[in-house]
Coordinates of C-alpha atoms and ligand atoms in Angstrom, one line a residue:
X2 CA -2.9 -1.6 -34.9
X3 CA -4.9 -1.2 -31.4
X4 CA -2.6 0.6 -29.2
X5 CA -2.0 3.7 -30.8
X6 CA -2.5 5.7 -27.6
X7 CA -0.3 8.1 -25.4
X8 CA 0.8 7.6 -22.0
X9 CA -0.9 10.2 -19.9
X10 CA 2.8 10.7 -18.5
X11 CA 4.0 11.9 -21.8
X12 CA 0.7 13.9 -22.3
X13 CA 0.9 15.8 -18.9
X14 CA 4.5 16.5 -19.7
X15 CA 3.9 18.9 -22.8
X16 CA 4.7 18.3 -26.2
X17 CA 0.8 17.4 -27.3
X18 CA -1.0 20.8 -27.1
X19 CA -3.5 21.5 -29.6
X20 CA -3.0 17.7 -31.4
X21 CA -5.5 15.0 -31.6
X22 CA -4.1 12.4 -29.6
X23 CA -5.5 8.9 -28.0
X24 CA -5.5 7.9 -23.9
X25 CA -6.5 4.7 -22.7
X26 CA -6.7 4.1 -19.0
X27 CA -9.3 4.0 -16.1
X28 CA -11.9 5.9 -14.8
X29 CA -11.1 7.1 -11.1
X30 CA -14.1 9.6 -11.1
X31 CA -16.6 10.9 -13.2
X32 CA -18.7 14.4 -12.4
X33 CA -21.4 15.7 -13.4
X34 CA -21.6 13.7 -16.7
X35 CA -19.1 16.1 -18.2
X36 CA -15.7 15.2 -16.3
X37 CA -13.8 12.1 -16.2
X38 CA -10.3 11.6 -14.1
X39 CA -8.7 8.8 -16.2
X40 CA -5.2 7.1 -14.9
X41 CA -3.2 5.1 -16.9
X42 CA -0.4 4.0 -14.5
X43 CA 2.3 5.8 -16.3
X44 CA 2.2 8.7 -13.2
X45 CA 0.3 9.2 -10.2
X46 CA -1.6 12.3 -12.0
X47 CA -4.8 11.7 -13.8
X48 CA -5.8 13.1 -17.0
X49 CA -9.0 15.2 -17.1
X50 CA -10.9 14.3 -19.9
X51 CA -14.0 16.5 -21.1
X52 CA -17.1 15.0 -22.7
X53 CA -19.6 18.1 -24.3
X54 CA -22.6 18.3 -22.9
X55 CA -25.2 16.1 -25.1
X56 CA -22.4 15.1 -27.7
X57 CA -22.6 11.4 -26.2
X58 CA -25.0 8.7 -25.8
X59 CA -26.8 8.4 -22.6
X60 CA -26.3 4.5 -22.7
X61 CA -22.5 5.3 -23.2
X62 CA -22.2 7.7 -20.0
X63 CA -24.2 5.4 -17.8
X64 CA -21.3 2.7 -18.2
X65 CA -18.4 5.2 -17.3
X66 CA -17.9 4.4 -13.9
X67 CA -15.2 3.9 -11.5
X68 CA -13.3 1.3 -12.4
X69 CA -14.1 1.0 -16.0
X70 CA -11.2 0.9 -18.7
X71 CA -11.9 3.5 -21.8
X72 CA -10.4 4.7 -24.9
X73 CA -10.6 8.1 -25.6
X74 CA -10.0 10.3 -28.7
X75 CA -9.6 14.2 -28.6
X76 CA -7.6 17.2 -28.6
X77 CA -5.5 18.4 -26.0
X78 CA -6.5 21.8 -24.9
X79 CA -5.2 24.3 -22.0
X80 CA -7.4 23.8 -19.5
X81 CA -9.1 26.8 -17.4
X82 CA -10.0 25.0 -14.6
X83 CA -8.0 24.4 -11.6
X84 CA -5.8 21.5 -10.5
X85 CA -4.5 21.0 -14.2
X86 CA -2.8 22.3 -17.0
X87 CA -4.2 20.5 -19.9
X88 CA -7.5 18.7 -20.4
X89 CA -8.5 16.4 -23.6
X90 CA -11.7 17.5 -25.3
X91 CA -12.9 14.2 -26.4
X92 CA -14.1 13.4 -29.7
X93 CA -14.7 10.1 -29.5
X94 CA -15.0 7.8 -26.2
X95 CA -15.4 4.1 -25.9
X96 CA -15.5 1.5 -23.0
X97 CA -13.1 -0.9 -23.3
X98 CA -14.0 -2.9 -20.3
X99 CA -17.2 -2.2 -17.9
X100 CA -17.3 -2.2 -14.2
X101 CA -20.4 -2.5 -12.0
X102 CA -19.9 0.3 -9.9
X103 CA -21.8 -1.6 -7.2
X104 CA -19.6 -4.3 -7.2
X105 CA -16.0 -2.5 -8.2
X106 CA -14.4 -2.6 -4.1
X107 CA -12.4 0.4 -4.9
X108 CA -14.7 3.2 -4.3
X109 CA -13.2 6.8 -5.0
X110 CA -12.5 7.5 -1.2
X111 CA -9.9 6.4 1.5
X112 CA -9.3 2.8 2.2
X113 CA -7.4 1.4 5.2
X114 CA -4.3 -0.6 4.1
X115 CA -5.4 -3.2 5.8
X116 CA -8.6 -3.4 3.6
X117 CA -6.3 -3.0 0.4
X118 CA -4.1 -6.0 1.4
X119 CA -7.0 -7.9 1.4
X120 CA -7.7 -6.8 -2.0
X121 CA -4.1 -7.1 -3.2
X122 CA -5.2 -8.0 -6.9
X123 CA -6.6 -4.6 -7.2
X124 CA -4.7 -2.6 -5.1
X125 CA -2.3 -1.5 -7.8
X126 CA -5.0 0.7 -8.9
X127 CA -4.8 3.0 -6.1
X128 CA -2.6 6.5 -6.0
X129 CA -0.3 5.0 -3.0
X130 CA 0.1 1.4 -4.8
X131 CA 0.7 3.0 -8.1
X132 CA 3.5 5.0 -6.4
X133 CA 5.1 2.3 -4.5
X134 CA 5.3 -0.2 -7.4
X135 CA 6.5 2.7 -9.5
X136 CA 9.9 3.2 -6.9
X137 CA 10.2 -0.3 -6.5
X138 CA 10.9 -0.6 -10.3
X139 CA 13.1 2.3 -10.4
X140 CA 15.2 0.9 -7.6
X141 CA 15.5 -2.3 -9.0
X142 CA 16.8 -0.5 -12.1
X143 CA 19.0 1.7 -10.1
X144 CA 20.3 -1.7 -8.2
X145 CA 21.3 -2.9 -11.5
X146 CA 22.6 0.4 -12.8
X147 CA 25.2 0.8 -10.3
X148 CA 26.6 -2.4 -10.0
X149 CA 26.9 -2.3 -13.8
X150 CA 28.7 0.7 -13.7
X151 CA 31.0 -0.4 -11.3
X152 CA 32.0 -3.7 -13.0
X153 CA 30.2 -5.8 -10.9
X154 CA 28.7 -9.2 -12.7
X155 CA 25.1 -10.3 -12.2
X156 CA 25.0 -13.6 -11.1
X157 CA 21.9 -15.9 -11.0
X158 CA 22.2 -17.7 -8.2
X159 CA 19.8 -21.3 -7.8
X160 CA 16.6 -20.8 -5.8
X161 CA 16.3 -24.6 -5.5
X162 CA 19.4 -25.7 -3.4
X163 CA 20.9 -28.2 -0.8
X164 CA 22.5 -25.6 1.6
X165 CA 21.1 -23.7 4.1
X166 CA 23.3 -20.5 4.1
X167 CA 22.6 -18.9 7.1
X168 CA 22.5 -22.2 8.8
X169 CA 19.3 -21.2 10.9
X170 CA 17.4 -24.2 9.7
X171 CA 14.4 -21.9 8.5
X172 CA 14.0 -23.3 5.2
X173 CA 11.1 -24.4 3.5
X174 CA 11.5 -28.2 1.7
X175 CA 11.2 -28.7 -2.0
X176 CA 10.2 -32.1 -2.7
X177 CA 8.2 -34.1 -5.3
X178 CA 6.8 -36.9 -3.1
X179 CA 3.3 -37.2 -2.2
X180 CA 3.3 -35.6 1.4
X181 CA 1.2 -38.4 2.6
X182 CA 3.3 -41.4 1.3
X183 CA 7.0 -40.5 0.8
X184 CA 9.4 -43.2 -0.4
X185 CA 10.5 -44.7 3.0
X186 CA 13.7 -46.7 4.3
X187 CA 13.0 -49.7 6.3
X188 CA 13.4 -48.0 9.6
X189 CA 10.7 -45.6 8.4
X190 CA 12.7 -42.5 8.1
X191 CA 12.5 -41.0 4.6
X192 CA 14.0 -42.2 1.9
X193 CA 15.7 -39.0 -0.1
X194 CA 17.5 -41.3 -2.5
X195 CA 14.0 -41.4 -4.5
X196 CA 13.3 -38.1 -3.9
X197 CA 13.5 -35.9 -7.4
X198 CA 16.9 -34.6 -6.5
X199 CA 18.0 -37.5 -4.7
X200 CA 18.9 -35.8 -1.5
X201 CA 16.7 -33.3 1.0
X202 CA 16.3 -29.7 -0.8
X203 CA 15.3 -26.1 0.2
X204 CA 14.4 -22.9 -1.4
X205 CA 17.1 -20.7 -1.2
X206 CA 17.5 -18.5 2.1
X207 CA 20.6 -16.6 0.2
X208 CA 22.6 -16.5 -2.6
X209 CA 25.8 -15.9 -0.8
X210 CA 27.5 -19.1 -1.1
X211 CA 27.0 -19.4 -4.5
X212 CA 28.0 -15.6 -5.2
X213 CA 31.3 -16.2 -3.2
X214 CA 32.3 -19.4 -5.6
X215 CA 31.6 -16.9 -8.5
X216 CA 33.6 -14.1 -6.9
X217 CA 37.1 -16.1 -6.6
X218 CA 36.8 -16.5 -10.1
X219 CA 34.9 -12.9 -11.4
X220 CA 36.1 -10.8 -9.2
X221 CA 33.2 -8.8 -8.3
X222 CA 29.5 -10.0 -8.4
X223 CA 25.8 -9.5 -7.2
X224 CA 22.9 -11.3 -7.0
X225 CA 19.4 -10.0 -6.7
X226 CA 16.5 -12.7 -6.2
X227 CA 13.9 -14.1 -4.6
X228 CA 14.9 -15.4 -1.0
X229 CA 13.2 -17.5 1.3
X230 CA 12.5 -18.0 5.2
X231 CA 10.3 -20.1 6.9
X232 CA 10.7 -18.2 10.4
X233 CA 7.7 -17.5 11.9
X234 CA 7.9 -14.3 12.2
X235 CA 4.3 -12.4 12.1
X236 CA 5.9 -8.8 12.0
X237 CA 5.6 -5.9 10.2
X238 CA 9.5 -6.2 8.7
X239 CA 9.5 -9.8 7.9
X240 CA 8.5 -11.9 5.0
X241 CA 8.7 -15.3 3.9
X242 CA 9.2 -14.7 0.9
X243 CA 11.6 -11.3 0.2
X244 CA 14.0 -10.3 -2.4
X245 CA 17.8 -9.8 -1.7
X246 CA 20.9 -8.3 -3.2
X247 CA 24.0 -9.6 -2.4
X248 CA 27.5 -8.3 -4.1
X249 CA 30.4 -10.4 -3.0
X250 CA 33.8 -8.8 -3.9
X251 CA 37.2 -10.9 -4.0
X252 CA 40.2 -8.9 -2.5
X253 CA 38.2 -7.0 0.1
X254 CA 38.3 -6.7 3.7
X255 CA 35.3 -5.6 6.2
X256 CA 35.9 -1.8 5.3
X257 CA 35.8 -2.2 1.9
X258 CA 32.5 -3.8 2.3
X259 CA 31.1 -0.9 4.7
X260 CA 32.3 1.6 1.8
X261 CA 30.6 -0.6 -1.0
X262 CA 27.4 -0.7 0.9
X263 CA 27.4 3.3 2.0
X264 CA 28.0 4.0 -1.6
X265 CA 25.7 1.9 -2.9
X266 CA 22.5 2.8 -0.6
X267 CA 23.5 6.9 -1.1
X268 CA 23.4 6.1 -4.8
X269 CA 19.9 4.2 -5.1
X270 CA 18.3 6.6 -2.9
X271 CA 19.7 9.3 -5.1
X272 CA 18.3 7.7 -7.9
X273 CA 14.8 7.8 -6.8
X274 CA 14.8 11.3 -5.5
X275 CA 16.1 12.4 -8.7
X276 CA 13.7 10.2 -11.1
X277 CA 10.9 9.3 -8.8
X278 CA 10.1 12.6 -7.4
X279 CA 6.2 13.0 -7.7
X280 CA 5.3 9.6 -6.5
X281 CA 8.1 10.6 -3.7
X282 CA 6.0 14.0 -2.9
X283 CA 2.8 11.9 -3.3
X284 CA 3.9 9.4 -0.3
X285 CA 5.3 12.4 1.7
X286 CA 2.1 14.0 1.5
X287 CA 0.7 10.6 2.7
X288 CA 3.0 10.0 5.5
X289 CA 2.5 13.7 6.7
X290 CA -1.2 13.1 7.0
X291 CA -0.5 9.7 9.1
X292 CA 1.8 10.8 11.5
X293 CA -1.0 13.8 12.3
X294 CA -2.9 11.0 14.1
X295 CA 0.1 10.3 16.5
X296 CA 1.0 12.0 19.3
X297 CA 3.4 14.9 18.8
X298 CA 6.3 13.0 20.5
X299 CA 6.1 10.0 18.4
X300 CA 6.1 12.2 15.1
X301 CA 9.3 11.7 12.7
X302 CA 11.2 14.8 13.4
X303 CA 11.9 14.9 9.2
X304 CA 9.3 14.6 6.2
X305 CA 10.1 11.7 4.0
X306 CA 12.0 13.4 1.2
X307 CA 13.9 15.5 4.1
X308 CA 15.1 12.4 5.5
X309 CA 16.2 10.9 2.2
X310 CA 18.2 13.6 1.4
X311 CA 19.8 13.7 4.6
X312 CA 21.1 10.0 3.9
X313 CA 22.5 10.8 1.0
X314 CA 24.4 13.7 2.2
X315 CA 25.9 12.6 5.5
X316 CA 27.9 9.9 6.7
X317 CA 26.9 7.0 8.2
X318 CA 28.3 6.4 11.8
X319 CA 30.3 3.7 12.3
X320 CA 31.2 2.1 15.3
X321 CA 32.0 -1.6 17.3
X322 CA 29.3 -3.6 18.5
X323 CA 31.2 -3.6 21.9
X324 CA 30.8 0.3 21.9
X325 CA 26.8 0.2 21.2
X326 CA 26.3 -2.2 24.2
X327 CA 28.1 0.5 26.2
X328 CA 25.6 3.2 24.9
X329 CA 22.9 1.0 25.1
X330 CA 23.4 0.1 28.8
X331 CA 24.3 3.7 30.0
X332 CA 21.4 4.7 28.2
X333 CA 18.4 6.5 30.3
X334 CA 16.2 4.2 28.4
X335 CA 17.8 1.1 29.9
X336 CA 18.5 2.7 33.3
X337 CA 14.5 3.3 33.6
X338 CA 14.1 -0.1 32.5
X339 CA 12.0 0.9 29.3
X340 CA 13.4 -1.7 26.8
X341 CA 11.4 -5.1 26.6
X342 CA 14.7 -6.9 26.5
X343 CA 17.1 -4.6 29.1
X344 CA 20.6 -4.8 27.9
X345 CA 23.0 -6.1 30.8
X346 CA 25.8 -7.9 29.4
X347 CA 28.0 -7.9 26.6
X348 CA 27.0 -11.0 23.7
X349 CA 23.5 -10.3 23.6
X350 CA 22.0 -10.2 20.4
X351 CA 20.5 -6.9 19.6
X352 CA 16.8 -6.6 19.5
X353 CA 14.8 -4.0 17.1
X354 CA 14.5 -1.8 20.0
X355 CA 18.1 -1.5 20.8
X356 CA 18.6 -1.1 17.0
X357 CA 16.1 1.7 16.5
X358 CA 17.6 3.4 20.1
X359 CA 21.0 3.9 18.5
X360 CA 19.7 5.0 15.2
X361 CA 16.6 7.2 15.8
X362 CA 17.4 8.4 19.2
X363 CA 21.3 8.3 19.8
X364 CA 22.9 9.0 16.7
X365 CA 20.0 10.2 14.7
X366 CA 21.3 9.0 11.7
X367 CA 22.4 5.4 9.7
X368 CA 24.6 3.2 11.7
X369 CA 27.3 0.7 10.7
X370 CA 27.8 -1.5 13.8
X371 CA 30.7 -4.2 13.3
X372 CA 32.7 -7.0 14.8
X373 CA 29.8 -8.9 16.6
X374 CA 30.2 -11.4 19.0
X375 CA 30.9 -14.9 17.0
X376 CA 28.0 -16.6 18.9
X377 CA 25.5 -14.7 17.3
X378 CA 26.6 -14.9 13.9
X379 CA 26.9 -17.1 10.7
X380 CA 29.6 -19.6 10.5
X381 CA 31.3 -18.2 7.6
X382 CA 32.3 -14.7 8.7
X383 CA 36.0 -14.1 9.5
X384 CA 37.1 -14.7 12.9
X385 CA 39.0 -11.3 14.5
X386 CA 42.2 -11.7 16.5
X387 CA 40.6 -11.5 19.6
X388 CA 39.4 -14.5 19.6
X389 CA 35.8 -13.6 20.2
X390 CA 34.4 -11.5 17.8
X391 CA 33.8 -11.6 13.8
X392 CA 34.1 -9.4 11.2
X393 CA 30.5 -8.7 10.5
X394 CA 28.7 -5.6 9.9
X395 CA 25.3 -4.5 10.3
X396 CA 23.5 -1.3 8.6
X397 CA 21.0 0.2 10.9
X398 CA 18.3 2.5 9.1
X399 CA 15.4 4.9 11.0
X400 CA 12.3 3.5 11.0
X401 CA 13.2 -0.1 10.1
X402 CA 16.3 -1.3 12.3
X403 CA 18.4 -3.7 10.2
X404 CA 18.4 -3.0 6.6
X405 CA 21.9 -4.9 5.5
X406 CA 23.6 -7.8 7.0
X407 CA 27.0 -8.5 5.5
X408 CA 30.7 -9.7 6.8
X409 CA 34.2 -10.2 5.6
X410 CA 34.4 -13.9 5.0
X411 CA 36.4 -16.2 6.6
X412 CA 39.0 -17.4 3.5
X413 CA 41.4 -19.5 5.9
X414 CA 40.5 -23.0 5.2
X415 CA 41.5 -24.5 8.7
X416 CA 40.1 -21.7 10.9
X417 CA 36.8 -22.0 8.7
X418 CA 36.5 -26.1 9.0
X419 CA 36.8 -25.9 12.5
X420 CA 34.0 -23.3 13.1
X421 CA 31.9 -25.3 11.0
X422 CA 32.2 -28.3 12.9
X423 CA 31.8 -26.4 16.2
X424 CA 28.6 -25.1 14.8
X425 CA 27.5 -28.6 13.5
X426 CA 27.6 -27.3 9.8
X427 CA 28.1 -30.6 7.6
X428 CA 31.5 -30.4 6.5
X429 CA 31.6 -32.9 3.9
X430 CA 28.3 -32.0 2.5
X431 CA 30.0 -28.4 1.7
X432 CA 33.3 -29.6 0.0
X433 CA 32.3 -27.5 -3.2
X434 CA 32.0 -24.1 -1.2
X435 CA 35.7 -25.3 0.8
X436 CA 37.4 -25.7 -2.5
X437 CA 37.0 -21.8 -2.9
X438 CA 39.6 -22.2 0.4
X439 CA 41.6 -24.8 -1.1
X440 CA 42.4 -23.4 -4.4
X441 CA 43.6 -20.0 -4.5
X442 CA 41.3 -18.4 -1.6
X443 CA 41.6 -14.2 -1.3
X444 CA 40.6 -12.1 1.2
X445 CA 36.7 -11.3 0.2
X446 CA 33.5 -9.6 1.9
X447 CA 29.6 -9.0 0.7
X448 CA 26.8 -7.9 2.3
X449 CA 22.9 -8.7 1.6
X450 CA 20.2 -6.1 1.3
X451 CA 16.7 -6.5 2.1
X452 CA 14.9 -5.2 -1.2
X453 CA 11.9 -4.7 0.7
X454 CA 13.2 -3.1 3.6
X455 CA 14.7 -0.8 1.9
X456 CA 11.2 -0.1 0.0
X457 CA 10.1 1.0 3.4
X458 CA 12.5 3.1 4.1
X459 CA 12.4 4.9 0.7
X460 CA 8.6 4.6 0.7
X461 CA 7.9 5.6 4.6
X462 CA 5.7 3.0 4.5
X463 CA 5.2 1.1 7.8
X464 CA 4.5 -2.6 7.0
X465 CA 6.8 -4.9 5.0
X466 CA 3.7 -6.2 3.3
X467 CA 2.7 -3.0 1.3
X468 CA 5.9 -2.8 -0.2
X469 CA 6.0 -6.0 -2.3
X470 CA 3.3 -7.0 -4.6
X471 CA 2.0 -10.0 -3.1
X472 CA 3.3 -11.0 0.2
X473 CA 4.0 -14.2 1.8
X474 CA 3.6 -14.4 5.5
X475 CA 2.4 -17.0 8.1
X476 CA -1.1 -18.1 7.1
X477 CA -1.2 -16.3 3.8
X478 CA -0.4 -17.3 0.4
X479 CA -3.3 -15.6 -1.2
X480 CA -2.9 -14.9 -5.2
Ligands
4AD481 O1 21.1 -10.8 7.7 P1 20.8 -11.5 6.6 O2 20.4 -12.8 7.3 O3 22.3 -12.2 5.9 C1 22.2 -12.7 5.1 O4 21.6 -13.7 4.3 C2 23.5 -12.6 4.3 N1 23.7 -14.4 3.5 C3 23.8 -11.7 3.4 C4 25.2 -12.0 2.8 O5 26.4 -11.2 3.5 N2 25.2 -11.9 1.5 O6 19.8 -10.9 5.9 C5 20.3 -9.8 4.8 C6 19.2 -9.0 5.2 C7 18.6 -8.2 6.1 O7 19.4 -7.5 6.7 C8 17.5 -8.1 6.1 O8 17.2 -6.6 5.5 C9 16.7 -8.9 5.2 O9 17.8 -9.5 4.3 N3 16.2 -9.8 5.8 C10 14.2 -9.8 5.4 N4 13.7 -9.0 4.9 C11 12.6 -9.2 5.2 N5 12.0 -10.5 5.6 C12 12.6 -11.4 6.2 N6 12.4 -12.2 6.6 C13 14.5 -10.9 6.3 N7 15.4 -11.7 6.8 C14 16.5 -10.7 6.4
MG482 MG1 21.3 -10.3 9.8

């Protein structure tokens, strides 16, 4: 068997002292023709390999370059050197894959995140991205763990659909037509009957509507999959392809929804604090370094670990949209005209500068805002008795802004149909959705958590393009 290797994470954890083991990994550095730092991706730490001087061929030593892949067999011994407890005294060394030192783009020095984005196929091999993607895995696992323990059913909502769940018209079309010569009707319009699905289709923007169908039978469900939005937002918080977690609960109202979201976020953050401490500590130190470049007044008050622990141990602030508008209107920031979008009247959509003011300056903790004006929210949200607001909730996180969007759903058929017509949602085409309201409708609620926004929060990274392996954004679909 080829792969009789021990992972470096296990080697560093103990157990193998004075035993013969084989490790495989990639060279990070090679010093004095003697000390190799090898990383195999199982942990942020490298294993030090020691080559006895004179024992190995000059030709082999020349091939041990940054980026090369090695297979080393040796005895694990206690290390006398600083920086590591154990090291591997090599008996056999083999180069599995050479790496031309002149051409390998990742030299052992600090590279900018912008540069690494251009070589996203290789950035996995850096400490920073190793830590990020191990944490991404852990968070994904913790998400399934949370819902599974609570008895939720994981629902695979479709990627290709004929509906625009959010009604915002930001969809990517799916077609098998040749774009230059689609089938046309006599009047020159496109004849979708001839297209693959026999009607216009698009990539999903949200699995919510399908999750509602399942929740009204299975009780509690969640989706966790990729979603797609053709919004032309070239920001550090938007992707064209992002992953979303969407729980949906029957027999639940807005308060149940808030309680679930808060418990959920606290659970998954506790999970990584417990299970990914080495990677989090690395990213925390990285963030502290980055912050030193900033002027004093722009630095965050808490370190990364402190911030995560704070979120786990404190209640989120809950208030209504109306209360938030009052706070913003009366803020010195607003009075001094320091917002790019001044807050003058009830009804405006909150900009990220407003969200961040509430979270970072005013409350200094995560905030749940509820009961938004119905005009700025989706058609499916339950209308409140005041005739003006809907039972929506957004969760705002420090440094990020909106991280969760959710609501209690409109379960009353007549009210829902009326709202859909007002908002020009094609009622007839959505008969399947309305059937849930026709047959045994119940109060129900759910939310969507943006997985990459959560990743930003947990890792302390500042650009969403750095927390997904291969980011999709306007004018970019590399790799
Ligand atoms: O607020 P949104 O649009 O809500 C929905 O899609 C609902 N159907 C969810 C539900 O109730 N089941 O999106 C939910 C979250 C946002 O709060 C944000 O975290 C994230 O998805 N999100 C994005 N993340 C990255 N890039 C984008 N372009 C995003 N758009 C939304
Ligand atoms: Mg939203």
